[in-house]
CSV table of C-alpha atoms in Angstrom, one decimal:
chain,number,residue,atom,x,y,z
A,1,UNK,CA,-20.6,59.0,-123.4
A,2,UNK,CA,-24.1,58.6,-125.0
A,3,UNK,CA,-25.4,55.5,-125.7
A,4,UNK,CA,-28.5,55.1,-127.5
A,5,UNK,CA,-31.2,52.2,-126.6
A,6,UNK,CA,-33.2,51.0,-129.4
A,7,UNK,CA,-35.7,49.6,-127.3
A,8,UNK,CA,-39.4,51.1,-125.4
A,9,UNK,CA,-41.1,50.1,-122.5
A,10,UNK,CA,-44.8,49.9,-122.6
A,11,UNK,CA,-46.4,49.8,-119.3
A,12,UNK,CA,-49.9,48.0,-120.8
A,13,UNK,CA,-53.2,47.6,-118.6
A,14,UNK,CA,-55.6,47.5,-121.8
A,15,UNK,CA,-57.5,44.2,-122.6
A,16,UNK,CA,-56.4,40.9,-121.4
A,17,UNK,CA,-54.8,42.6,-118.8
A,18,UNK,CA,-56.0,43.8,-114.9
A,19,UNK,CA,-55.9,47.8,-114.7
A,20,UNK,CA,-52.6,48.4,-112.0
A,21,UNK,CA,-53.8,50.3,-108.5
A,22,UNK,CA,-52.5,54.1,-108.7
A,23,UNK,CA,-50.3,54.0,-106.0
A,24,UNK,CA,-48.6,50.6,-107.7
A,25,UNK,CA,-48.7,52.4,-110.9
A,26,UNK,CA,-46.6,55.1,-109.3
A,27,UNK,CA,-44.1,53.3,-107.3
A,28,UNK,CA,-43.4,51.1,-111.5
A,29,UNK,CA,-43.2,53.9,-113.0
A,30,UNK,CA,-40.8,55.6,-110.7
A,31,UNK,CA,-38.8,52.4,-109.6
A,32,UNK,CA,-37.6,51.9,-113.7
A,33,UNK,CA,-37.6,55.7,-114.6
A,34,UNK,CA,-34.9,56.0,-111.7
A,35,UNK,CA,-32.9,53.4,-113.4
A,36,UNK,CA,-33.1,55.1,-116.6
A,37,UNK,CA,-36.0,53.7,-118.3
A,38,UNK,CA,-38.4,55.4,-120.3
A,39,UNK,CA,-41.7,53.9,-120.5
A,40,UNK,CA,-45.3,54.6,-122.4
A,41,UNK,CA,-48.4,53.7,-119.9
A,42,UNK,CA,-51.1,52.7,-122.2
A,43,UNK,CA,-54.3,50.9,-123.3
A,44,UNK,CA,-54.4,50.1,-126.9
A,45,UNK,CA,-52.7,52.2,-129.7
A,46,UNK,CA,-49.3,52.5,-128.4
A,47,UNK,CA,-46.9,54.3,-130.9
A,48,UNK,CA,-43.7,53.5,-131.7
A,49,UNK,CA,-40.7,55.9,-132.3
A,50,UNK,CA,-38.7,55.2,-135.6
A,51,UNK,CA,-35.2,53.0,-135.1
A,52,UNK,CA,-36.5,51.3,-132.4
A,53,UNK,CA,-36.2,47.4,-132.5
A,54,UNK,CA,-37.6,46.0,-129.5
A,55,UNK,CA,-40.5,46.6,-127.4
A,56,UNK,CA,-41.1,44.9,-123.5
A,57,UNK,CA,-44.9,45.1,-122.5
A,58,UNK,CA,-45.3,45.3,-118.5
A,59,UNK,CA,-49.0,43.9,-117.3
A,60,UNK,CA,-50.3,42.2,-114.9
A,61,UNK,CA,-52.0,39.7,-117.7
A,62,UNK,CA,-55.0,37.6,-117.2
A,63,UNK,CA,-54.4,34.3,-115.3
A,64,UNK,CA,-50.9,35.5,-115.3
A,65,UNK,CA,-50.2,34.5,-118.8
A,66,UNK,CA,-48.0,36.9,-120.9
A,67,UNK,CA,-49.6,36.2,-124.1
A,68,UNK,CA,-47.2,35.8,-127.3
A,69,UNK,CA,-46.7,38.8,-129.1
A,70,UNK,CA,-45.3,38.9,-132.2
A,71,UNK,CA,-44.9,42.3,-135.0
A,72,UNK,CA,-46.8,41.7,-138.2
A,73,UNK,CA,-44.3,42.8,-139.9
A,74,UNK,CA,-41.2,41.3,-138.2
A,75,UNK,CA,-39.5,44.4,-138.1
A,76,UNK,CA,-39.8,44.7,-134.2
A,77,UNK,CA,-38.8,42.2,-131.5
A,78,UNK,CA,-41.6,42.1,-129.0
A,79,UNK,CA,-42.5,40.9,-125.7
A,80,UNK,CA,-44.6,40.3,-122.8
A,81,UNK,CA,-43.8,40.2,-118.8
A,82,UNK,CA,-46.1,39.3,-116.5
A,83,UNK,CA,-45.6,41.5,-113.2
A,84,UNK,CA,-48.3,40.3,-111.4
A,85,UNK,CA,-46.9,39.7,-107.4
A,86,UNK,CA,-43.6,41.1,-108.6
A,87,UNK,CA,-42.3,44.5,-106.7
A,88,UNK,CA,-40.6,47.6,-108.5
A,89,UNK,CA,-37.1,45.8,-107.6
A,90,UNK,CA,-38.3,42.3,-108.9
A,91,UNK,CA,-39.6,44.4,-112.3
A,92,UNK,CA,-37.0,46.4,-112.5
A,93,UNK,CA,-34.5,43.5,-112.4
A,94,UNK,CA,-36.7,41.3,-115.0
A,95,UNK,CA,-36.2,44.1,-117.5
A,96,UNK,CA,-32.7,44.7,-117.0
A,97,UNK,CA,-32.8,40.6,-117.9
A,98,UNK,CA,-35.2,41.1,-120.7
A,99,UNK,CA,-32.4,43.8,-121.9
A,100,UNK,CA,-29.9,41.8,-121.9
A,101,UNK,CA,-26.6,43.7,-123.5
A,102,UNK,CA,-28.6,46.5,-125.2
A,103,UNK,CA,-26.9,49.6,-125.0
A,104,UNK,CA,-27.8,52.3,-122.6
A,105,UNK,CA,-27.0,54.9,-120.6
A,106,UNK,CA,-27.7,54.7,-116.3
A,107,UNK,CA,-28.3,58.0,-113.8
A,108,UNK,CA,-25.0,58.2,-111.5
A,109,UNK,CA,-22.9,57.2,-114.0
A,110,UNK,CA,-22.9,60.0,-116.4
A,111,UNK,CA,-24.6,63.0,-116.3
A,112,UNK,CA,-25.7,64.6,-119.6
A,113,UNK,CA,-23.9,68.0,-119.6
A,114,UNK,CA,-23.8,70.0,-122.3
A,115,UNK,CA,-24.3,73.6,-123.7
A,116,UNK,CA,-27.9,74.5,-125.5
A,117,UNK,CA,-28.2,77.3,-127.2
A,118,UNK,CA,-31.0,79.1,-127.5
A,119,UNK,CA,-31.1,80.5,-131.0
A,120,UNK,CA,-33.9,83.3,-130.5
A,121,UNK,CA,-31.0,85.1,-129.0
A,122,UNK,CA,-27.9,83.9,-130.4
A,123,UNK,CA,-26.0,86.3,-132.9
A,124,UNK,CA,-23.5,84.4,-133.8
A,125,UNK,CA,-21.2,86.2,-132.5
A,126,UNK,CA,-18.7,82.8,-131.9
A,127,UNK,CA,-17.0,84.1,-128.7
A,128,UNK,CA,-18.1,80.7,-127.4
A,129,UNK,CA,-16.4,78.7,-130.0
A,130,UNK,CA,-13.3,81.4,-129.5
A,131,UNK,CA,-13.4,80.6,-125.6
A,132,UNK,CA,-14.0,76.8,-125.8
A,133,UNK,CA,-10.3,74.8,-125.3
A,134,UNK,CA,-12.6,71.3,-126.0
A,135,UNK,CA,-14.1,71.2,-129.3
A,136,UNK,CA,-17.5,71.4,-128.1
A,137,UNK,CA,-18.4,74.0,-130.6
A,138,UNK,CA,-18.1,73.7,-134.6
A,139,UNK,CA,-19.7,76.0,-137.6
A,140,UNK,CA,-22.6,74.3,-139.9
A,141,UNK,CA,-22.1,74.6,-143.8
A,142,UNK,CA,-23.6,77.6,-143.5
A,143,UNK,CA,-22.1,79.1,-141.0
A,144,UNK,CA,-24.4,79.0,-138.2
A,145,UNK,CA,-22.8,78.3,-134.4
A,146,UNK,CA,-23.7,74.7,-133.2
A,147,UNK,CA,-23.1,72.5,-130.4
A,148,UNK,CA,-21.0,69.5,-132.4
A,149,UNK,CA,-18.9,67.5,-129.6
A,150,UNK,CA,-21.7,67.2,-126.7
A,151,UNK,CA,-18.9,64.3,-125.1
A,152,UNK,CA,-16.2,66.8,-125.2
A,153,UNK,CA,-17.8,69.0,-122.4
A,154,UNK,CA,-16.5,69.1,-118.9
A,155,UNK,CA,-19.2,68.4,-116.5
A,156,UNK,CA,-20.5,71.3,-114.4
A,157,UNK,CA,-18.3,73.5,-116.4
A,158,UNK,CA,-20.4,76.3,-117.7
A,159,UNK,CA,-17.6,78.7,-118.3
A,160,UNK,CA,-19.2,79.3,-122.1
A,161,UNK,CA,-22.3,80.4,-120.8
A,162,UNK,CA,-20.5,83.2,-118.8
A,163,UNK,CA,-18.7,84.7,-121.8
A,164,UNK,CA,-22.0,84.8,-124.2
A,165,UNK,CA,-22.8,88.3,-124.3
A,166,UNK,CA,-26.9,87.5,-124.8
A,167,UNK,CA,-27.0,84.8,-122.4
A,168,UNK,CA,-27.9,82.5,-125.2
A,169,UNK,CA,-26.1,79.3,-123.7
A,170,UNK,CA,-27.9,76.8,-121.1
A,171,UNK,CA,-26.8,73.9,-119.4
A,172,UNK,CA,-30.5,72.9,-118.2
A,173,UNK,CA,-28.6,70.9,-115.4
A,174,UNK,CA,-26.7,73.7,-113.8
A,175,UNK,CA,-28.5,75.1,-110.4
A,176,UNK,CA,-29.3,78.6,-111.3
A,177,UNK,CA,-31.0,80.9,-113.9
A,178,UNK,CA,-30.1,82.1,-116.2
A,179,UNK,CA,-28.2,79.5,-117.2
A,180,UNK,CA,-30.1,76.9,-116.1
A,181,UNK,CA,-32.7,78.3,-119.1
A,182,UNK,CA,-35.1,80.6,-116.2
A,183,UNK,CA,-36.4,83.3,-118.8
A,184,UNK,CA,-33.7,85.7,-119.2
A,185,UNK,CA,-34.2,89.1,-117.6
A,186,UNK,CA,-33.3,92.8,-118.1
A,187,UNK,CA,-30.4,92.5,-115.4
A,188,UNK,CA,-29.5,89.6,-116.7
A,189,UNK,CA,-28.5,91.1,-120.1
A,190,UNK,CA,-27.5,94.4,-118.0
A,191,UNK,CA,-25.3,92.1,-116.7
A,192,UNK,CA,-24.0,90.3,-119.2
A,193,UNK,CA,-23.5,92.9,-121.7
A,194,UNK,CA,-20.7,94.3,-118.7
A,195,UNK,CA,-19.1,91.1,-120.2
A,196,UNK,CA,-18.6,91.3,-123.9
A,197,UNK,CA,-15.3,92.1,-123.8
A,198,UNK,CA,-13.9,88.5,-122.8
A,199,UNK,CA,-10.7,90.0,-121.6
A,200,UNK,CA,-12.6,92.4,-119.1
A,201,UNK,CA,-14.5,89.1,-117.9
A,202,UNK,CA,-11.4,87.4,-117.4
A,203,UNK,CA,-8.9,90.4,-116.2
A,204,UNK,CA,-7.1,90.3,-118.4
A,205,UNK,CA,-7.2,88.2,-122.0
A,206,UNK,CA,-6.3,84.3,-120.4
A,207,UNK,CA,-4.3,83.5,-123.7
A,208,UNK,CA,-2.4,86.4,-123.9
A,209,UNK,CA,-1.4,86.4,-120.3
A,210,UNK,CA,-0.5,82.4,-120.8
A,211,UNK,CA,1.5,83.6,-123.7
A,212,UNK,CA,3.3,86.3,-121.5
A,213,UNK,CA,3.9,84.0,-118.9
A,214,UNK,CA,4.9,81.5,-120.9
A,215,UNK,CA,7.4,83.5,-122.6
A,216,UNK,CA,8.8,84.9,-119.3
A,217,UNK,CA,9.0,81.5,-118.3
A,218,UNK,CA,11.3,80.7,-121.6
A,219,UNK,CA,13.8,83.4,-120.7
A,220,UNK,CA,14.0,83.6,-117.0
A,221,UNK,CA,14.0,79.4,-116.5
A,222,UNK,CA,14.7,78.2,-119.9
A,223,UNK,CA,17.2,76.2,-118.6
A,224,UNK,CA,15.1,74.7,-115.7
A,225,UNK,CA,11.4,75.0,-117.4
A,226,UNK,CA,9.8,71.3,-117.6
A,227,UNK,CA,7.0,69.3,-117.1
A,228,UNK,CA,5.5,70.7,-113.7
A,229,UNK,CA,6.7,73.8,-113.9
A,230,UNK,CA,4.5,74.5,-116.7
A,231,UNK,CA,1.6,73.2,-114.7
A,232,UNK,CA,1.9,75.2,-111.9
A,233,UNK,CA,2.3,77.9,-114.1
A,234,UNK,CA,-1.1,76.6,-116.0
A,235,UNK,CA,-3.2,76.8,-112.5
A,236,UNK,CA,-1.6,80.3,-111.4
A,237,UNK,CA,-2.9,81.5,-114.9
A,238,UNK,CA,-6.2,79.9,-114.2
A,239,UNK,CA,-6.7,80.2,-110.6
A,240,UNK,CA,-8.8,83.0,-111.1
A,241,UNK,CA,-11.3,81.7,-113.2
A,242,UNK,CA,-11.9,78.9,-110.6
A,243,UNK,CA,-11.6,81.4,-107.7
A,244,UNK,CA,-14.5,83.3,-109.2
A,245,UNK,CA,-16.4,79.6,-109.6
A,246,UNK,CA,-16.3,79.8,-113.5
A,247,UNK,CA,-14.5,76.7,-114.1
A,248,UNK,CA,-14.8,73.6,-111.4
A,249,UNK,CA,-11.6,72.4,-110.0
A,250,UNK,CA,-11.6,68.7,-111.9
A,251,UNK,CA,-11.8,70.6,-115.3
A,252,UNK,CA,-8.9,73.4,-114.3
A,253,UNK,CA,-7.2,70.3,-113.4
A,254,UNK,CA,-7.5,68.3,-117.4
A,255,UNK,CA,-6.8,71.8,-118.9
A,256,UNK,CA,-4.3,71.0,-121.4
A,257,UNK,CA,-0.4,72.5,-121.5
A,258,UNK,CA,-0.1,76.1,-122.1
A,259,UNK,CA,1.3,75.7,-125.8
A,260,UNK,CA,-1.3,73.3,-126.1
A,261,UNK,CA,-4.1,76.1,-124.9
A,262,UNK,CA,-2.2,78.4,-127.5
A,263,UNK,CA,-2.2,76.3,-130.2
A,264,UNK,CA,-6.3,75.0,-129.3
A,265,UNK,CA,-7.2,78.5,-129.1
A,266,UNK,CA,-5.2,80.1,-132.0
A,267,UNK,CA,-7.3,77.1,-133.9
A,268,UNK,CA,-10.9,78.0,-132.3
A,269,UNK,CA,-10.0,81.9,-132.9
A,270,UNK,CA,-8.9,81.6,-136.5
A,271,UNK,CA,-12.7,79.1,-137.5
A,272,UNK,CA,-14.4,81.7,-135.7
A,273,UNK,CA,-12.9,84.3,-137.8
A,274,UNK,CA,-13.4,81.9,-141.0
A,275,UNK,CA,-16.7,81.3,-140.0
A,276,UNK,CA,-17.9,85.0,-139.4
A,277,UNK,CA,-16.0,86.5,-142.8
A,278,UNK,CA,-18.5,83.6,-144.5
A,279,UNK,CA,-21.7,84.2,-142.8
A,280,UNK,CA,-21.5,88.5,-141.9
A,281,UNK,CA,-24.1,88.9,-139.3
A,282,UNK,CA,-27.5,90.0,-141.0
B,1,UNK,CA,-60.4,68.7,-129.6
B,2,UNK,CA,-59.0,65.8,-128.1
B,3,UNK,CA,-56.6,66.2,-125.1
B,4,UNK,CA,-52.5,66.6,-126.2
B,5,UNK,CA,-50.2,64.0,-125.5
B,6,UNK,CA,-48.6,63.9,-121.8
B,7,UNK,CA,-44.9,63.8,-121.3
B,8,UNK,CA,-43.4,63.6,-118.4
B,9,UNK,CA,-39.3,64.1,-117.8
B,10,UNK,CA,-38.2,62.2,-114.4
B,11,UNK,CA,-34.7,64.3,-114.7
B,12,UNK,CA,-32.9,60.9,-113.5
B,13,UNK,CA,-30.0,62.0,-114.6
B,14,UNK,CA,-29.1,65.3,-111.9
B,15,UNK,CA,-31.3,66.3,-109.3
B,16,UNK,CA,-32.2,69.7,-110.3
B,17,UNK,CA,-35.6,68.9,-109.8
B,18,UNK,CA,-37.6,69.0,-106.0
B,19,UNK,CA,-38.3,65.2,-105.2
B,20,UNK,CA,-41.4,65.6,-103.7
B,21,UNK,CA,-42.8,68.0,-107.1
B,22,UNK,CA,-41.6,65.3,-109.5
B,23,UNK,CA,-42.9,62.4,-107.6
B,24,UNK,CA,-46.4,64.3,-106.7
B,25,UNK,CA,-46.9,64.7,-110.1
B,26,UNK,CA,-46.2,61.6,-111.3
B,27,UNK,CA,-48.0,60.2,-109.0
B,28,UNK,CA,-50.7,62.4,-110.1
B,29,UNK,CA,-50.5,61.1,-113.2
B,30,UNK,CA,-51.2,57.7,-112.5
B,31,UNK,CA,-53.9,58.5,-110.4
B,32,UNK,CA,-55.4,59.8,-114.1
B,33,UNK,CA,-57.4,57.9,-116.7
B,34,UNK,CA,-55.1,59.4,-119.2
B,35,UNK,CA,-52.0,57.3,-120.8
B,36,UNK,CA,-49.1,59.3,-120.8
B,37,UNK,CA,-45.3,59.5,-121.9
B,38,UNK,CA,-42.4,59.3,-119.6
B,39,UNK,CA,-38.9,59.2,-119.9
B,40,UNK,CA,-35.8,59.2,-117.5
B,41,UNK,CA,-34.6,62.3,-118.7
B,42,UNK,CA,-34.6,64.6,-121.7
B,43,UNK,CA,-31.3,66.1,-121.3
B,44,UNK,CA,-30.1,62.7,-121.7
B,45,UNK,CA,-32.0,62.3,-124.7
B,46,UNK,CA,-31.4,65.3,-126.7
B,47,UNK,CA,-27.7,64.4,-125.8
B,48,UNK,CA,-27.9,61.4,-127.9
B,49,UNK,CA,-30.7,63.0,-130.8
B,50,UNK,CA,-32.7,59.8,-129.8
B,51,UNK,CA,-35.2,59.7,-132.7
B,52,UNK,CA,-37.9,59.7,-130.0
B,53,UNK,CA,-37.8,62.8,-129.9
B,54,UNK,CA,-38.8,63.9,-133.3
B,55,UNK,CA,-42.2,61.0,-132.9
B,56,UNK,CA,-43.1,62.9,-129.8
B,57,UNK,CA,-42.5,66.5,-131.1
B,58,UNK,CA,-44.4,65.8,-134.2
B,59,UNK,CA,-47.6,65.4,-131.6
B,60,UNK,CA,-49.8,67.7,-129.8
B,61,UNK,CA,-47.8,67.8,-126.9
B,62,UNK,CA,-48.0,68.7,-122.8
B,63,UNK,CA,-44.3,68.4,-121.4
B,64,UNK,CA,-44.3,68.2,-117.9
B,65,UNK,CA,-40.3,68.9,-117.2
B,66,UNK,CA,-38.4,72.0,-116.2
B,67,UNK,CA,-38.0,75.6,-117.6
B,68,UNK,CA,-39.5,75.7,-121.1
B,69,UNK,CA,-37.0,77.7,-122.6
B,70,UNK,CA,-34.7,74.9,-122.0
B,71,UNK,CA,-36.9,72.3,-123.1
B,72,UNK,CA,-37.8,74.3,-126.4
B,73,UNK,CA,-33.8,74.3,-127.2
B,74,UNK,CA,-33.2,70.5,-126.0
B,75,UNK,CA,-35.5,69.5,-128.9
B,76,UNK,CA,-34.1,71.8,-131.1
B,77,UNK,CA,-30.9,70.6,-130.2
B,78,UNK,CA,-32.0,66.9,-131.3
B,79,UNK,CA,-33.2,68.3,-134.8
B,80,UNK,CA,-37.1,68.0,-133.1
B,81,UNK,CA,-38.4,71.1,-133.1
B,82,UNK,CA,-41.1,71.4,-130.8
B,83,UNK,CA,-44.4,73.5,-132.6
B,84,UNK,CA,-45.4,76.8,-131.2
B,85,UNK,CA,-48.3,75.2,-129.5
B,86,UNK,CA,-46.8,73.0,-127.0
B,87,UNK,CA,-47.5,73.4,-123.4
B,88,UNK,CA,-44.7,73.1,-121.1
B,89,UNK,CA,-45.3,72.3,-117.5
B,90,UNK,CA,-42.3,73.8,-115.2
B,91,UNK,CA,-41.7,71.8,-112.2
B,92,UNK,CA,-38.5,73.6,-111.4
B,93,UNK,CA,-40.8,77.0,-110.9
B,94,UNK,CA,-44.0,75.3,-109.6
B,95,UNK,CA,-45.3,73.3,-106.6
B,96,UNK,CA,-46.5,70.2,-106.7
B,97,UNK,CA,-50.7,71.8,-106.5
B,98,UNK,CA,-50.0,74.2,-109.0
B,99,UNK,CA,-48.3,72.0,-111.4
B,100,UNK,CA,-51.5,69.2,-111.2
B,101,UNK,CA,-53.8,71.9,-111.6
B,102,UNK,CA,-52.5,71.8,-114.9
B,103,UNK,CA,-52.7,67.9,-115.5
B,104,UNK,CA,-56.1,66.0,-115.7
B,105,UNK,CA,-57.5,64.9,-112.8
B,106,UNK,CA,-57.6,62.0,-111.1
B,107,UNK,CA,-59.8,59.2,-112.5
């Protein structure tokens, strides 16, 4: 989930305030960066980015004094720490104080995984949006692919990225290049365009061969056919995909129900097509 | 001319990024006269469109993060798009030396 902070940090060593030793600087910055915090290291003439409301100033102040701050214009909640003495962990935790119950994400907790397209190669082809069971992907007004449900992607899932035939999708998180946004080379795309055809990629098209299954399973166990039966038949559909490393386990595992795949993917196809016949490629 | 803005991404979020590059070069940084930007991670950011974004991208900018590909589409992705201009620093392809070559040195 993405949580937004309306707050900055403003690491301040300008007047009124003792200049911070480089290697204490460093272990600051690091210490409240690694709990999430971003943080502005400056003299005077620190800039503020629009919507935020609050502002924390970090210095080691003179006589160790935090001076009163207060914003002209009221529109900002400011004010001042005095870290002189204090270690990273002692900052760190008089922050997290001075933060109270703002909202905002932490490292380890959630990971911020998500497709990125890169549109100097994207041709809107919508085989992502056709291949995607989650939602992730939706159509702007006119018609251009976007990335529209960031939460709805499965972390380290970059199954999406394997079907784009011009290796346009990046998960800057994921180990490896291309997808990891490395510059895209000539194999690459050699490579990739071997997998246009989604049904080559996956041996076979995945829904039709969930449809088959599931209609073989309606005939030859109609009368047995329930709830884990259609599960297992789910993973042996999928098995592959995982097998090959294109879909990690804990994400095979949420897959919906085959009907439910159907049904999701008969939807995702039929925008695509919608969204195509409204925006013909240039 | 006067020097662009310095941004540096920590990448707190994943660990894609070698531990002793980020943490040279940070450490780098504050070694520097120079005030400069950082935030936990940019990934995280675009994730959320944080508006912070747009303020920095509508600077003269040096980003000190990963492959610039990715960070040209991460601000994109947060309706920030970055100009043509901006430097991008890749501490995912560089080592530590080669990526504070590009920085300003020490004070």
């Amino acid at each position: 989930m993405s949580l937004s902070p309306d707050f900055s940090l403003l690491l301040y060593e300008g007047r009124g305030s003792q200049p911070l030793d480089p290697e204490r600087r460093f272990a600051l910055c690091a210490a409240l960066l690694d709990r999430g915090y971003s943080l502005s290291r400056a003299g005077l003439g620190a800039r503020l980015a629009p919507g935020q409301k609050a502002l924390i100033v970090l210095g080691e102040f003179d006589r160790g004094q935090a001076p009163d701050l207060e914003d002209a214009d009221g529109a900002i909640a400011l004010s001042a720490c005095d870290i002189t003495g204090l270690d990273p962990a002692a900052v760190t935790d008089l922050v997290e104080r001075r933060r109270g119950d703002r909202p905002m994400n932490q490292p380890g907790l959630w990971k911020p995984w998500f497709p990125v397209i890169d549109y100097s190669r994207c041709t809107n082809c919508m085989q992502c949006l056709s291949f995607c069971l989650f939602d992730v992907y939706g159509v702007s007004k006119e018609g251009k692919l976007q990335v529209q449900n960031n939460d709805n992607c499965k972390t380290n899932c970059p199954a999406c990225s394997r079907v784009c035939p011009e290796v346009a999708i990046m998960f800057p998180k994921y180990s490896s290049g291309p997808i990891n946004g490395e510059p895209v080379s000539d194999s690459d795309i050699k490579r990739e365009k071997m997998k246009v055809d989604i049904s080559a990629l996956l041996g076979g098209d995945l829904y039709a061969r969930l449809r088959e299954r599931s209609d073989e399973a309606k005939s030859r166990f109609s009368q047995e056919r329930d709830a884990s039966k259609a599960l297992a038949e789910r993973k042996k559909c999928l098995a592959k995909l995982m097998a090959e490393g294109m879909i990690p386990a804990d994400v095979l595992a949420s897959l919906p129900s085959p009907d439910e795949i159907q049904r999701r993917a008969a939807a995702a196809a039929a925008r695509a097509e919608a969204a195509l016949a409204d925006a013909p490629l240039p | 001319m006067s020097a662009p803005r310095l941004l540096y991404c920590r990448c707190a979020y994943a660990q894609v990024l070698p531990q002793e590059v980020k943490d040279g070069v940070l450490r780098h940084l504050c070694s520097a006269a120079q005030p400069f930007e950082s935030v936990a991670d940019l990934c995280e950011m675009s994730a959320r469109r944080d508006p912070r974004l747009a303020e920095l991208a509508s600077s003269d900018l040096k980003i000190i993060a990963c492959h610039p590909r990715a960070v040209k589409w991460l601000f994109h992705a947060a309706n920030a798009p970055l100009p043509e201009s901006t430097e991008i620093v890749n501490l995912r392809s560089l080592s530590t030396a080669e990526a504070c070559q590009l920085l300003p040195p020490p004070a």
